[in-house]
Amino acid sequence: MAFFARFTDALARLRRAPVQLTSTLLWNSYFLAPWLKNVPCPGFNCYSCPLAITACPIGTLQHFIIIRRVPLYLLGVLGLIGTLFGRTACGWTCPFGFLQDLLYKVPLPKWRVSNRWAPARYVIFALLVVIIPFIALEPWFCKLCPAGALEAGLPMIALQADLRELTGLLFAVKMVILALFLLWMMVTSRPFCRFVCPLGTIYGPFNRLSGMRLHFEESRCQHCDLCRHVCPTGLYPPEEIDTAGCIRCMECLKACPHGALQSCATGTSCTERSHA
Amino acid sequence: MDKRFWVLLGLFLLMTAAGLLLGEARFVFANASLICLSCIGIQ
Ligand code: SF4
Ligand code: SF4
């Protein structure tokens, strides 16, 4: 377990944007290893993107539901990622999460949306990823997915003239959904992760079970609320750190001047970050 | 040590291994290598 304590502490000392940029480039470097498409991506990244190197876990899950097979390998890999790191992939390696972090920097008036709408992502998961594909035999999350529209729809239409003639109402709907999400991402922090993302929905419950953990040490808290202002998912870290909505970005650990938010590992004592 | 962690780790390792033995990686590859018309917004 010493590994998790060391890993988490090392991660908490890194700047997130360079790690996110590197992973985004890595998951989209098809020319490096085209054979990696048999591996599910830890983040949300459309496999129909001409540059994608790995398989989108949500597209793959729908595919297995449609062909009526239990996806042991896919669920095993996602379960392993969740069991080891919880939702850390959301905060550090997800290309769509990175896009949201970038767009939120656009200087526009901000719109705070309450997390009481967060359970919507469970409904979206159940309906669009499981139930409707099972009944309709079509991947309905993919059909509406804004990441697919951005990473596959637009580049493929630009690259292949013959595909342009096949676009119709669904393409228009997809573009409208994409435009609305891009606008929403500029005014609300991480709206897709908080209210929609099926992959975050799968990883979320692992935050309470994983080897890697984040922890609030009440005796150190001075109630200055600095952590509340940096959380990209709108959580109140003293009460909600490491809940299913926490993407383990560790911004709150960095912001807390009193070491009240700490990284740790399951079954061990927590490590206070040094603020030297 | 958290027992739940080890149980989950073992369970998911077994699932991954079983899936690989059943050849599921080929299904994943084949599906991910097709141009998905749903992703593009066609159909
Ligand atoms: S609670 Fe902390 S680690 Fe979790 S999402 Fe918010 S800022 Fe990031
Ligand atoms: S920044 Fe630290 S001390 Fe301040 S409220 Fe948050 S946890 Fe407590």
mmCIF file of C-alpha atoms in Angstrom, chain B residues 17-42:
data_model
loop_
_atom_site.group_PDB
_atom_site.id
_atom_site.type_symbol
_atom_site.label_atom_id
_atom_site.label_comp_id
_atom_site.label_asym_id
_atom_site.label_seq_id
_atom_site.Cartn_x
_atom_site.Cartn_y
_atom_site.Cartn_z
ATOM 1 C CA ALA B 17 -8.200 -12.775 -17.642
ATOM 2 C CA ALA B 18 -11.426 -14.669 -18.397
ATOM 3 C CA GLY B 19 -12.434 -12.082 -21.008
ATOM 4 C CA LEU B 20 -9.016 -12.287 -22.647
ATOM 5 C CA LEU B 21 -9.141 -16.093 -22.690
ATOM 6 C CA LEU B 22 -12.575 -15.930 -24.329
ATOM 7 C CA GLY B 23 -11.072 -13.776 -27.067
ATOM 8 C CA GLU B 24 -13.021 -10.630 -26.190
ATOM 9 C CA ALA B 25 -10.094 -8.372 -27.055
ATOM 10 C CA ARG B 26 -10.709 -9.285 -30.706
ATOM 11 C CA PHE B 27 -14.327 -8.070 -30.446
ATOM 12 C CA VAL B 28 -13.140 -4.841 -28.846
ATOM 13 C CA PHE B 29 -10.540 -4.340 -31.585
ATOM 14 C CA ALA B 30 -12.940 -5.131 -34.425
ATOM 15 C CA ASN B 31 -15.606 -2.771 -33.088
ATOM 16 C CA ALA B 32 -13.142 0.040 -32.353
ATOM 17 C CA SER B 33 -11.489 -0.264 -35.753
ATOM 18 C CA LEU B 34 -14.718 0.181 -37.741
ATOM 19 C CA ILE B 35 -15.790 3.672 -38.668
ATOM 20 C CA CYS B 36 -18.780 4.008 -36.355
ATOM 21 C CA LEU B 37 -21.520 5.803 -38.261
ATOM 22 C CA SER B 38 -23.359 6.531 -34.992
ATOM 23 C CA CYS B 39 -20.289 8.375 -33.665
ATOM 24 C CA ILE B 40 -20.156 10.455 -36.832
ATOM 25 C CA GLY B 41 -23.878 11.143 -36.750
ATOM 26 C CA ILE B 42 -25.023 9.189 -39.801
#
